[in-house]
Short mmCIF file of C-alpha atoms in Angstrom, two decimals:
data_model
loop_
_atom_site.label_atom_id
_atom_site.label_comp_id
_atom_site.label_asym_id
_atom_site.label_seq_id
_atom_site.Cartn_x
_atom_site.Cartn_y
_atom_site.Cartn_z
CA MET U 21 -18.47 17.82 -33.67
CA THR U 22 -16.87 16.18 -36.68
CA ALA U 23 -16.45 17.04 -40.30
CA THR U 24 -18.68 15.51 -42.94
CA VAL U 25 -17.41 12.09 -43.96
CA PRO U 26 -16.23 12.13 -47.58
CA PRO U 27 -17.69 9.62 -50.01
CA VAL U 28 -16.18 6.17 -50.25
CA PRO U 29 -13.73 5.56 -53.09
CA SER U 30 -14.90 4.50 -56.56
CA GLN U 31 -13.61 0.96 -55.91
CA GLY U 32 -15.63 0.91 -52.74
CA PRO U 33 -18.49 -1.33 -51.70
CA GLU U 34 -21.88 -1.80 -53.30
CA TYR U 35 -25.11 -1.22 -51.36
CA ASP U 36 -28.24 -3.33 -51.61
CA PRO U 37 -31.76 -1.86 -51.06
CA ALA U 38 -31.56 -2.73 -47.32
CA GLY U 39 -28.37 -0.69 -46.95
CA ARG U 40 -26.14 -3.75 -46.63
CA VAL U 41 -22.67 -3.45 -48.10
CA GLU U 42 -20.84 -5.94 -50.29
CA LEU U 43 -17.29 -5.81 -51.61
CA PRO U 44 -16.99 -5.86 -55.38
CA PRO U 45 -14.58 -8.32 -57.01
CA GLY U 46 -10.96 -7.22 -56.84
CA ALA U 47 -11.56 -4.63 -54.12
CA LEU U 48 -9.02 -6.15 -51.71
CA PRO U 49 -5.24 -6.02 -52.14
CA ALA U 50 -3.23 -9.06 -53.09
CA ASP U 51 -1.28 -8.59 -49.83
CA GLY U 52 -2.94 -11.08 -47.48
CA ARG U 53 -1.41 -9.98 -44.18
CA PHE U 54 -4.79 -8.84 -42.90
CA VAL U 55 -7.14 -11.17 -44.76
CA ASN U 56 -8.37 -14.71 -44.54
CA ASP U 57 -11.70 -16.32 -45.41
CA ASP U 58 -13.06 -15.98 -41.86
CA LEU U 59 -12.26 -12.26 -41.58
CA LEU U 60 -13.71 -11.26 -44.96
CA PRO U 61 -17.17 -9.65 -44.99
CA VAL U 62 -19.99 -12.18 -45.09
CA PRO U 63 -21.60 -12.08 -48.57
CA VAL U 64 -25.06 -10.52 -48.53
CA ALA U 65 -26.57 -13.80 -49.74
CA ARG U 66 -25.32 -15.50 -46.56
CA ARG U 67 -26.62 -12.84 -44.18
CA ARG U 68 -29.86 -14.60 -43.30
CA TRP U 69 -30.13 -14.77 -39.50
CA THR U 70 -33.65 -13.73 -38.52
CA THR U 71 -35.17 -12.15 -35.42
CA TYR U 72 -35.82 -15.64 -34.07
CA ASN U 73 -32.21 -16.69 -34.63
CA PHE U 74 -30.91 -13.75 -32.57
CA ALA U 75 -33.54 -14.18 -29.86
CA ALA U 76 -32.76 -17.91 -29.68
CA LEU U 77 -29.05 -17.11 -29.48
CA TRP U 78 -29.66 -14.96 -26.40
CA VAL U 79 -32.03 -17.43 -24.79
CA GLY U 80 -29.42 -20.14 -25.24
CA MET U 81 -26.65 -17.95 -23.84
CA ALA U 82 -28.61 -16.52 -20.91
CA HIS U 83 -29.88 -19.87 -19.63
CA ASN U 84 -26.75 -21.21 -17.98
CA ILE U 85 -25.59 -22.05 -14.48
CA PRO U 86 -23.55 -18.86 -13.78
CA SER U 87 -26.47 -16.61 -14.79
CA TRP U 88 -28.76 -18.75 -12.59
CA LEU U 89 -26.37 -18.08 -9.70
CA LEU U 90 -26.28 -14.28 -10.22
CA ALA U 91 -29.33 -13.71 -8.03
CA SER U 92 -27.85 -15.90 -5.31
CA GLY U 93 -24.73 -13.75 -5.23
CA LEU U 94 -26.82 -10.61 -4.75
CA VAL U 95 -28.97 -12.23 -2.04
CA ALA U 96 -25.76 -13.33 -0.29
CA LEU U 97 -24.71 -9.67 -0.26
CA GLY U 98 -27.88 -8.77 1.65
CA MET U 99 -30.51 -7.99 -1.01
CA ASP U 100 -33.97 -9.51 -0.98
CA TRP U 101 -35.20 -11.27 -4.11
CA LYS U 102 -36.99 -8.19 -5.49
CA GLN U 103 -33.84 -6.07 -5.23
CA ALA U 104 -31.75 -8.81 -6.83
CA VAL U 105 -34.11 -9.25 -9.79
CA PHE U 106 -34.43 -5.47 -10.21
CA THR U 107 -30.63 -5.10 -10.30
CA ILE U 108 -30.28 -7.84 -12.91
CA ALA U 109 -33.11 -6.50 -15.08
CA LEU U 110 -31.78 -2.92 -15.02
CA ALA U 111 -28.24 -4.05 -15.82
CA ASN U 112 -29.39 -5.95 -18.88
CA LEU U 113 -31.46 -3.06 -20.15
CA ILE U 114 -28.39 -0.84 -19.82
CA VAL U 115 -25.99 -3.24 -21.52
CA LEU U 116 -28.47 -3.72 -24.37
CA ALA U 117 -27.73 -0.18 -25.59
CA PRO U 118 -24.03 -0.70 -26.47
CA MET U 119 -24.96 -4.18 -27.72
CA LEU U 120 -27.25 -2.67 -30.34
CA LEU U 121 -24.87 0.16 -31.20
CA THR U 122 -21.86 -2.05 -31.88
CA GLY U 123 -24.05 -4.70 -33.45
CA HIS U 124 -25.16 -2.26 -36.18
CA ALA U 125 -21.94 -2.72 -38.16
CA GLY U 126 -22.54 -6.47 -38.49
CA PRO U 127 -25.56 -6.60 -40.83
CA LYS U 128 -24.40 -3.49 -42.69
CA TYR U 129 -20.82 -4.53 -43.47
CA GLY U 130 -20.69 -8.25 -42.62
CA ILE U 131 -17.49 -7.85 -40.58
CA PRO U 132 -16.47 -9.40 -37.24
CA PHE U 133 -15.43 -7.45 -34.16
CA PRO U 134 -11.62 -7.37 -34.72
CA VAL U 135 -12.09 -6.01 -38.24
CA LEU U 136 -14.49 -3.33 -36.96
CA ALA U 137 -11.88 -2.41 -34.33
CA ARG U 138 -9.37 -1.69 -37.12
CA ALA U 139 -11.29 1.47 -37.98
CA SER U 140 -10.58 2.96 -34.56
CA PHE U 141 -7.37 1.27 -33.40
CA GLY U 142 -5.65 0.68 -36.74
CA LEU U 143 -4.92 -2.53 -38.64
CA TYR U 144 -2.31 -3.68 -36.13
CA GLY U 145 -3.72 -1.77 -33.17
CA ALA U 146 -6.99 -3.72 -33.36
CA ASN U 147 -5.10 -6.63 -31.84
CA LEU U 148 -5.01 -4.75 -28.51
CA PRO U 149 -8.78 -4.83 -27.84
CA ALA U 150 -9.08 -8.17 -29.64
CA MET U 151 -6.54 -9.86 -27.36
CA ILE U 152 -8.16 -8.37 -24.24
CA ARG U 153 -11.51 -9.70 -25.39
CA ALA U 154 -9.95 -13.06 -26.28
CA ALA U 155 -8.28 -13.37 -22.87
CA VAL U 156 -11.57 -12.70 -21.09
CA ALA U 157 -13.38 -15.21 -23.31
CA CYS U 158 -10.77 -17.89 -22.64
CA ALA U 159 -11.22 -17.37 -18.91
CA TRP U 160 -15.00 -17.56 -19.25
CA PHE U 161 -14.65 -20.68 -21.40
CA GLY U 162 -12.68 -22.31 -18.60
CA ILE U 163 -15.26 -21.27 -16.00
CA GLN U 164 -18.21 -22.57 -17.99
CA THR U 165 -16.46 -25.80 -18.97
CA TRP U 166 -15.48 -26.52 -15.38
CA ILE U 167 -19.00 -25.83 -14.17
CA GLY U 168 -20.45 -28.00 -16.92
CA GLY U 169 -18.00 -30.80 -16.09
CA GLN U 170 -18.96 -30.56 -12.43
CA GLY U 171 -22.63 -30.79 -13.36
CA ILE U 172 -22.06 -33.97 -15.34
CA PHE U 173 -19.93 -35.37 -12.49
CA VAL U 174 -22.62 -34.74 -9.87
CA LEU U 175 -25.49 -36.14 -11.91
CA LEU U 176 -23.62 -39.18 -13.19
CA GLY U 177 -22.44 -39.79 -9.63
CA LYS U 178 -26.08 -39.99 -8.56
CA LEU U 179 -26.82 -42.43 -11.36
CA PHE U 180 -23.83 -44.75 -10.88
CA GLY U 181 -22.64 -43.98 -7.36
CA GLY U 182 -19.10 -43.93 -6.01
CA TRP U 183 -17.78 -41.27 -8.37
CA ALA U 184 -16.94 -38.81 -5.63
CA GLU U 185 -14.86 -41.44 -3.82
CA ALA U 186 -12.68 -42.19 -6.86
CA ALA U 187 -8.90 -41.79 -6.56
CA LYS U 188 -7.78 -38.18 -6.73
CA VAL U 189 -5.55 -36.64 -9.37
CA GLY U 190 -4.44 -33.06 -8.82
CA GLY U 191 -6.71 -32.75 -5.80
CA GLN U 192 -9.86 -33.82 -7.69
CA PRO U 193 -11.42 -37.24 -8.34
CA TRP U 194 -10.24 -38.65 -11.65
CA THR U 195 -13.86 -39.13 -12.64
CA LEU U 196 -14.35 -35.35 -12.45
CA TRP U 197 -11.40 -34.82 -14.79
CA VAL U 198 -12.92 -37.33 -17.23
CA CYS U 199 -16.22 -35.41 -17.21
CA PHE U 200 -14.37 -32.13 -17.71
CA VAL U 201 -12.37 -33.45 -20.69
CA LEU U 202 -15.36 -35.11 -22.35
CA PHE U 203 -17.38 -31.92 -22.03
CA TRP U 204 -14.47 -29.90 -23.44
CA VAL U 205 -14.18 -32.19 -26.46
CA LEU U 206 -17.92 -32.05 -27.13
CA GLU U 207 -17.91 -28.25 -27.17
CA LEU U 208 -15.03 -27.98 -29.62
CA ALA U 209 -16.56 -30.66 -31.86
CA ILE U 210 -19.70 -28.53 -32.29
CA ILE U 211 -17.90 -25.25 -32.97
CA HIS U 212 -15.56 -27.01 -35.39
CA ARG U 213 -18.52 -27.35 -37.73
CA GLY U 214 -18.79 -23.56 -38.04
CA MET U 215 -21.28 -20.75 -37.44
CA GLU U 216 -24.14 -22.32 -39.39
CA ALA U 217 -24.01 -25.38 -37.11
CA LEU U 218 -24.04 -23.01 -34.11
CA ARG U 219 -27.16 -21.27 -35.45
CA ARG U 220 -28.99 -24.59 -35.83
CA PHE U 221 -27.88 -25.75 -32.37
CA GLU U 222 -29.11 -22.54 -30.70
CA ASN U 223 -32.47 -22.75 -32.49
CA TRP U 224 -33.46 -25.95 -30.69
CA ALA U 225 -31.35 -25.50 -27.56
CA ALA U 226 -33.18 -22.31 -26.55
CA PRO U 227 -36.69 -23.79 -26.12
CA PHE U 228 -35.26 -26.99 -24.63
CA VAL U 229 -33.47 -25.13 -21.84
CA ILE U 230 -36.54 -23.00 -21.08
CA VAL U 231 -38.59 -26.18 -20.71
CA GLY U 232 -35.90 -27.65 -18.46
CA ALA U 233 -35.98 -24.63 -16.13
CA LEU U 234 -39.80 -24.69 -15.96
CA VAL U 235 -39.76 -28.43 -15.20
CA LEU U 236 -37.36 -27.78 -12.32
CA LEU U 237 -39.71 -25.06 -10.99
CA ALA U 238 -42.76 -27.31 -11.27
CA TRP U 239 -40.94 -30.18 -9.52
CA ILE U 240 -39.75 -28.14 -6.54
CA ALA U 241 -43.08 -26.29 -6.22
CA ALA U 242 -44.91 -29.62 -6.07
CA LYS U 243 -42.56 -30.94 -3.37
CA ALA U 244 -42.76 -27.69 -1.38
CA GLY U 245 -46.51 -27.26 -1.76
CA GLY U 246 -45.84 -23.70 -2.91
CA LEU U 247 -42.96 -21.37 -3.68
CA GLY U 248 -41.39 -21.37 -0.23
CA PRO U 249 -40.31 -18.85 2.40
CA LEU U 250 -37.46 -17.08 0.56
CA LEU U 251 -39.98 -14.78 -1.12
CA ASP U 252 -41.02 -13.47 2.29
CA GLN U 253 -37.53 -12.75 3.61
CA PRO U 254 -36.84 -9.01 4.02
CA SER U 255 -33.79 -7.29 2.67
CA LYS U 256 -30.85 -6.98 5.08
CA LEU U 257 -29.97 -3.69 3.40
CA GLY U 258 -33.33 -1.96 3.10
CA TRP U 259 -33.61 0.76 0.46
CA GLY U 260 -31.62 3.38 2.32
CA ALA U 261 -27.99 4.22 2.98
CA ASP U 262 -26.93 0.58 3.33
CA PHE U 263 -28.39 -0.43 -0.04
CA TRP U 264 -26.74 1.95 -2.50
CA PRO U 265 -23.08 1.14 -1.69
CA VAL U 266 -23.91 -2.49 -2.56
CA PHE U 267 -26.27 -1.72 -5.44
CA PHE U 268 -23.97 0.28 -7.72
CA PRO U 269 -20.97 -2.08 -7.77
CA SER U 270 -23.41 -4.98 -8.09
CA LEU U 271 -25.09 -3.22 -11.03
CA MET U 272 -21.69 -2.75 -12.69
CA GLY U 273 -20.94 -6.42 -12.06
CA MET U 274 -24.21 -7.50 -13.66
CA ILE U 275 -23.49 -5.23 -16.65
CA ALA U 276 -20.01 -6.74 -16.89
CA PHE U 277 -21.56 -10.20 -17.17
CA TRP U 278 -22.52 -9.44 -20.78
CA SER U 279 -20.17 -6.51 -21.48
CA THR U 280 -17.99 -9.03 -23.29
CA LEU U 281 -20.69 -9.57 -25.92
CA SER U 282 -21.27 -5.81 -26.28
CA LEU U 283 -17.86 -5.73 -27.97
CA ASN U 284 -17.93 -8.77 -30.21
CA ILE U 285 -21.65 -8.92 -31.02
CA PRO U 286 -20.73 -8.07 -34.66
CA ASP U 287 -19.29 -11.62 -34.80
CA PHE U 288 -22.95 -12.73 -34.83
CA THR U 289 -24.84 -9.79 -36.32
CA ARG U 290 -22.62 -10.00 -39.43
CA PHE U 291 -24.86 -12.93 -40.40
CA GLY U 292 -28.05 -10.87 -39.87
CA ALA U 293 -30.64 -10.39 -42.59
CA GLY U 294 -30.88 -6.71 -41.63
CA GLN U 295 -30.92 -4.22 -38.77
CA ARG U 296 -34.49 -5.06 -37.80
CA ALA U 297 -33.53 -8.70 -37.19
CA GLN U 298 -30.62 -7.90 -34.88
CA ILE U 299 -32.40 -5.06 -33.04
CA TRP U 300 -35.62 -6.94 -32.35
CA GLY U 301 -33.88 -10.26 -31.79
CA GLN U 302 -31.54 -8.87 -29.18
CA THR U 303 -34.19 -6.71 -27.52
CA LEU U 304 -36.58 -9.63 -27.21
CA GLY U 305 -33.85 -12.08 -26.24
CA LEU U 306 -31.46 -10.46 -23.75
CA PRO U 307 -33.21 -8.40 -21.02
CA THR U 308 -36.39 -10.47 -20.95
CA THR U 309 -34.56 -13.80 -20.74
CA MET U 310 -32.11 -12.71 -18.06
CA THR U 311 -34.92 -11.27 -15.92
CA LEU U 312 -37.05 -14.40 -16.36
CA PHE U 313 -34.11 -16.61 -15.46
CA ALA U 314 -33.41 -14.56 -12.32
CA LEU U 315 -37.04 -14.97 -11.28
CA LEU U 316 -36.94 -18.73 -11.91
CA SER U 317 -33.74 -18.93 -9.88
CA VAL U 318 -35.35 -17.16 -6.93
CA PHE U 319 -38.59 -19.18 -7.08
CA VAL U 320 -36.83 -22.54 -7.35
CA THR U 321 -34.39 -21.71 -4.57
CA SER U 322 -37.23 -20.54 -2.34
CA GLY U 323 -38.97 -23.86 -2.88
CA SER U 324 -35.77 -25.72 -2.05
CA GLN U 325 -35.56 -23.87 1.26
CA ALA U 326 -39.03 -25.09 2.18
CA VAL U 327 -38.24 -28.70 1.20
CA TYR U 328 -34.69 -29.11 2.49
CA GLY U 329 -34.48 -26.49 5.23
CA ALA U 330 -31.74 -24.51 3.46
CA ALA U 331 -31.63 -22.58 0.21
CA VAL U 332 -30.03 -24.61 -2.61
CA TRP U 333 -28.98 -22.08 -5.24
CA ASP U 334 -27.02 -24.47 -7.46
CA PRO U 335 -29.50 -26.08 -9.90
CA VAL U 336 -27.22 -29.09 -10.42
CA ALA U 337 -27.03 -29.78 -6.70
CA LEU U 338 -30.79 -29.38 -6.46
CA ALA U 339 -31.49 -31.72 -9.38
CA GLY U 340 -29.09 -34.21 -7.82
CA LYS U 341 -31.40 -34.54 -4.82
CA THR U 342 -33.96 -36.51 -6.80
CA ASP U 343 -33.80 -40.31 -6.88
CA ASN U 344 -35.77 -40.54 -10.11
CA VAL U 345 -33.55 -41.90 -12.90
CA PHE U 346 -35.52 -40.18 -15.65
CA GLY U 347 -35.34 -36.89 -13.75
CA LEU U 348 -31.59 -37.20 -13.34
CA LEU U 349 -31.10 -37.98 -17.03
CA PHE U 350 -33.29 -35.04 -18.04
CA ALA U 351 -31.34 -32.74 -15.71
CA LEU U 352 -28.06 -34.06 -17.12
CA VAL U 353 -29.08 -33.34 -20.72
CA THR U 354 -30.42 -29.90 -19.74
CA VAL U 355 -27.13 -28.98 -18.05
CA LEU U 356 -25.20 -30.18 -21.09
CA VAL U 357 -27.30 -28.22 -23.57
CA ALA U 358 -27.47 -25.07 -21.44
CA THR U 359 -23.73 -24.89 -20.79
CA ILE U 360 -22.70 -25.77 -24.34
CA SER U 361 -25.11 -23.21 -25.83
CA VAL U 362 -23.57 -20.33 -23.88
CA ASN U 363 -19.97 -21.48 -23.95
CA ILE U 364 -19.48 -22.01 -27.64
CA ALA U 365 -21.45 -18.89 -28.56
CA ALA U 366 -20.13 -16.44 -25.97
CA ASN U 367 -16.66 -17.77 -25.27
CA VAL U 368 -15.34 -19.58 -28.34
CA VAL U 369 -16.60 -17.57 -31.32
CA SER U 370 -14.96 -14.31 -30.24
CA PRO U 371 -11.42 -15.52 -29.47
CA ALA U 372 -11.52 -17.68 -32.61
CA TYR U 373 -11.94 -14.50 -34.69
CA ASP U 374 -9.60 -12.50 -32.44
CA LEU U 375 -6.77 -15.00 -32.78
CA ALA U 376 -7.39 -15.23 -36.52
CA ASN U 377 -7.01 -11.45 -36.66
CA LEU U 378 -3.65 -11.72 -34.89
CA ALA U 379 -2.15 -13.92 -37.61
CA PRO U 380 -4.58 -14.32 -40.53
CA LYS U 381 -2.13 -16.32 -42.63
CA PHE U 382 -1.69 -19.01 -40.00
CA VAL U 383 -4.81 -18.98 -37.83
CA ASN U 384 -8.31 -19.54 -39.13
CA PHE U 385 -11.55 -19.73 -37.18
CA ARG U 386 -11.21 -23.42 -36.30
CA ARG U 387 -7.59 -23.13 -35.15
CA GLY U 388 -8.51 -20.11 -33.05
CA ALA U 389 -11.32 -22.10 -31.43
CA LEU U 390 -8.93 -24.93 -30.57
CA ALA U 391 -6.44 -22.47 -29.05
CA THR U 392 -9.27 -21.04 -26.93
CA GLY U 393 -10.04 -24.50 -25.60
CA VAL U 394 -6.40 -25.09 -24.66
CA VAL U 395 -6.05 -21.77 -22.83
CA GLY U 396 -9.34 -22.38 -21.02
CA VAL U 397 -7.93 -25.62 -19.60
CA LEU U 398 -4.75 -23.92 -18.37
CA ILE U 399 -6.48 -21.45 -16.02
CA MET U 400 -8.01 -22.19 -12.58
CA PRO U 401 -11.63 -21.06 -13.07
CA TRP U 402 -12.98 -22.46 -9.79
CA LYS U 403 -11.14 -19.73 -7.87
CA LEU U 404 -12.92 -16.93 -9.76
CA THR U 405 -16.35 -18.09 -8.57
CA ALA U 406 -15.29 -19.08 -5.05
CA THR U 407 -17.10 -16.22 -3.28
CA PRO U 408 -19.74 -13.65 -4.36
CA GLU U 409 -17.37 -10.80 -3.50
CA LEU U 410 -14.51 -12.19 -5.59
CA TYR U 411 -16.87 -13.06 -8.46
CA ILE U 412 -18.95 -9.86 -8.60
CA PHE U 413 -16.63 -7.16 -7.27
CA THR U 414 -13.23 -8.36 -8.47
CA TRP U 415 -13.59 -10.57 -11.55
CA LEU U 416 -16.71 -9.05 -13.16
CA GLY U 417 -15.87 -5.52 -12.00
CA LEU U 418 -12.32 -5.56 -13.37
CA VAL U 419 -13.37 -7.15 -16.65
CA GLY U 420 -16.28 -4.76 -17.02
CA GLY U 421 -14.10 -1.69 -16.54
CA LEU U 422 -11.64 -2.67 -19.26
CA LEU U 423 -14.26 -3.82 -21.73
CA GLY U 424 -16.37 -0.74 -21.13
CA THR U 425 -13.35 1.33 -22.13
CA VAL U 426 -13.04 -0.51 -25.43
CA ALA U 427 -16.79 -0.24 -26.05
CA GLY U 428 -16.62 3.53 -25.57
CA ILE U 429 -13.98 3.85 -28.29
CA LEU U 430 -15.82 1.58 -30.74
CA ILE U 431 -19.10 3.44 -30.28
CA ALA U 432 -17.44 6.86 -30.51
CA ASP U 433 -15.58 5.94 -33.68
CA TYR U 434 -18.42 4.21 -35.51
CA TRP U 435 -21.30 6.51 -34.53
CA LEU U 436 -19.81 9.92 -33.70
CA VAL U 437 -16.64 10.16 -35.79
CA ARG U 438 -17.60 8.16 -38.89
CA ARG U 439 -21.40 8.32 -38.66
CA THR U 440 -21.59 4.57 -39.53
CA VAL U 441 -19.73 5.08 -42.85
CA LEU U 442 -16.69 2.80 -43.24
CA ASP U 443 -14.27 2.37 -46.13
CA LEU U 444 -14.60 -1.40 -46.29
CA PRO U 445 -11.57 -2.21 -48.50
CA ALA U 446 -9.35 0.01 -46.33
CA LEU U 447 -10.06 -2.20 -43.32
CA TYR U 448 -7.90 -4.84 -45.03
CA THR U 449 -5.38 -2.58 -46.79
CA PRO U 450 -1.92 -1.71 -45.35
CA GLY U 451 -1.06 1.94 -45.89
CA GLY U 452 -4.71 2.88 -46.35
CA ARG U 453 -7.12 5.07 -44.47
CA TYR U 454 -6.94 3.07 -41.25
CA TRP U 455 -3.18 2.58 -41.25
CA TYR U 456 -2.55 5.63 -39.01
CA THR U 457 0.99 5.35 -37.51
CA SER U 458 2.51 2.07 -38.72
CA GLY U 459 -0.86 0.35 -38.25
CA TRP U 460 -1.64 1.91 -34.85
CA ASN U 461 -4.03 4.76 -34.01
CA LEU U 462 -2.16 6.23 -31.06
CA ARG U 463 -5.16 8.40 -30.15
CA ALA U 464 -7.27 5.29 -29.59
CA VAL U 465 -4.48 3.75 -27.50
CA ALA U 466 -4.30 6.94 -25.41
CA ALA U 467 -8.08 6.98 -24.89
CA PHE U 468 -7.96 3.32 -23.88
CA ALA U 469 -5.09 3.88 -21.43
CA VAL U 470 -6.74 6.85 -19.73
CA GLY U 471 -10.20 5.25 -19.64
CA GLY U 472 -8.76 1.97 -18.37
CA VAL U 473 -6.84 3.63 -15.53
CA LEU U 474 -9.89 5.61 -14.46
CA ALA U 475 -12.09 2.50 -14.63
CA VAL U 476 -9.93 -0.04 -12.78
CA GLY U 477 -7.17 2.02 -11.15
CA GLY U 478 -9.14 2.21 -7.92
CA SER U 479 -9.80 -1.55 -7.75
CA HIS U 480 -9.80 -2.66 -4.14
CA SER U 481 -10.57 -5.73 -2.04
CA ALA U 482 -11.70 -6.26 1.51
CA PRO U 483 -8.76 -7.30 3.72
CA GLY U 484 -7.92 -10.92 3.07
CA LYS U 485 -10.64 -11.37 0.44
CA GLY U 486 -9.06 -10.41 -2.83
CA PRO U 487 -5.96 -9.55 -4.84
CA PHE U 488 -6.13 -5.76 -4.51
CA PRO U 489 -5.02 -3.51 -1.61
CA PRO U 490 -7.89 -2.30 0.62
CA ASP U 491 -7.23 1.34 -0.32
CA GLY U 492 -7.15 0.57 -4.06
CA LEU U 493 -4.34 0.24 -6.58
CA ILE U 494 -4.44 4.03 -6.97
CA PRO U 495 -6.08 5.25 -3.76
CA PHE U 496 -7.52 8.53 -5.04
CA LEU U 497 -9.35 6.62 -7.81
CA ARG U 498 -10.96 4.23 -5.32
CA PRO U 499 -14.38 6.01 -5.43
CA LEU U 500 -14.59 5.34 -9.19
CA ALA U 501 -13.96 1.60 -8.92
CA ASP U 502 -17.58 0.78 -8.08
CA TYR U 503 -18.67 2.35 -11.38
CA GLY U 504 -15.87 0.91 -13.53
CA TRP U 505 -17.85 -0.04 -16.63
CA ALA U 506 -19.66 3.31 -16.88
CA VAL U 507 -16.50 5.31 -16.06
CA GLY U 508 -14.43 3.45 -18.64
CA LEU U 509 -17.05 3.73 -21.37
CA MET U 510 -17.78 7.44 -20.92
CA ALA U 511 -14.18 8.51 -20.33
CA SER U 512 -12.82 6.73 -23.40
CA LEU U 513 -15.75 7.81 -25.58
CA VAL U 514 -15.35 11.51 -24.76
CA LEU U 515 -11.55 11.48 -24.93
CA TYR U 516 -11.51 9.60 -28.25
CA VAL U 517 -13.92 12.08 -29.88
CA VAL U 518 -11.81 14.99 -28.60
CA LEU U 519 -8.54 13.47 -29.78
CA MET U 520 -9.90 12.49 -33.21
CA GLY U 521 -11.34 16.00 -33.56
CA THR U 522 -7.78 17.33 -33.67
CA ARG U 523 -7.17 15.47 -36.94
CA GLY U 524 -8.11 16.64 -40.40
CA PRO U 525 -11.42 15.59 -42.03
CA ARG U 526 -9.74 13.06 -44.32
CA ALA U 527 -7.98 11.32 -41.44
CA ARG U 528 -11.23 11.06 -39.49
CA ALA U 529 -13.15 9.56 -42.38
#
């Protein structure tokens, strides 16, 4: 398939007994166009995240309001609770595979996602996937911050009363804007302290949020005298011909929910003590937590249907129905911790590195994080989650297709072309091995363009329910749109390997 990778240069990295790589002194060029302290490999001595740290990271990220609402979106599309939980569980098992594959480079080389992307896209070309990932993260940051601000608004309104009737600014009560801004400031204050502060925050946030979800389940089960009637409701789709046209695009949407992290997971695994820590931590943390959270969502909502006569999927709205002050305060803190834990980890860390990669001399990690917060305020995130169809089929589907295309190229380059062997100094060196054509690997760009068109070119919306034409942007590609993530990943992976196979062994190294 590919030629044997030649040995790294004599000035190349040093390996420790665990196979982790460290740059020797003087290995990087004096030219700092592609280097700053945040983009440099993490020293081996600072790679100390354990299995628990990675598992806690995923627990903290998975336990948030949008992931709680995933099952509700699938039930709204006609699934019963068993089909919804099955779809979510399968999607997270599938997305775990690219998560582990791209995460491998983190503990080994100590590099973040945009630096890893330089190997395949080139030193300048890496900004293409990095900016796509950053744009998606900024949008997600806005969504999560708005949802978190709404949660604070609802719960404080129950405590103090009259908040919803406050004078409106921009179509919303000014008290809601205050909650939104305060929540935004709190998030950036935590991430400003750096990745070590994030690790400590996630360590205690993870068990706290689990306890909060279980308390909510116990409370509603006690009020309902059981788990409620939702568990007995049959599927509107069955398991036949009506189910599969909904299942596959829904599966791609659930995969797309974490496809963002399948790209930039090296931003976290670069701090790992070894491969075992990141593999076991992610395996224990991601699919199990997401499945458990989907089950809790279904059970709690079923209980709410028994108590209030209608299913209340939003956990904030449900918690707001209690008149107990302690319960409201506990719910408020749980919402704060849950939303902050996912937002700063999943949606601030990546664009902070991505923007630093764009202009290393001027943007460091903290400035990139601040820019992410500003962009997240400028979007209108409430529109993206307005309906299940818009959220699952349009937003998550479109994002998943593009990010799957990038993931295919990263996996193909790191595992199939280079067999996990990177020339670490060359990732920071203009004119070196990964310089390609003026800093761009045009073969990677071509693979991305073709894979992206195949993945999202057929994007379509029901009449009057979305931004795309009913027949698709490119009508003959419409049948592929429901499988966008898988189509993008496989198409770009295969095409990249074929295109890189036309180069000489030295160029592929």
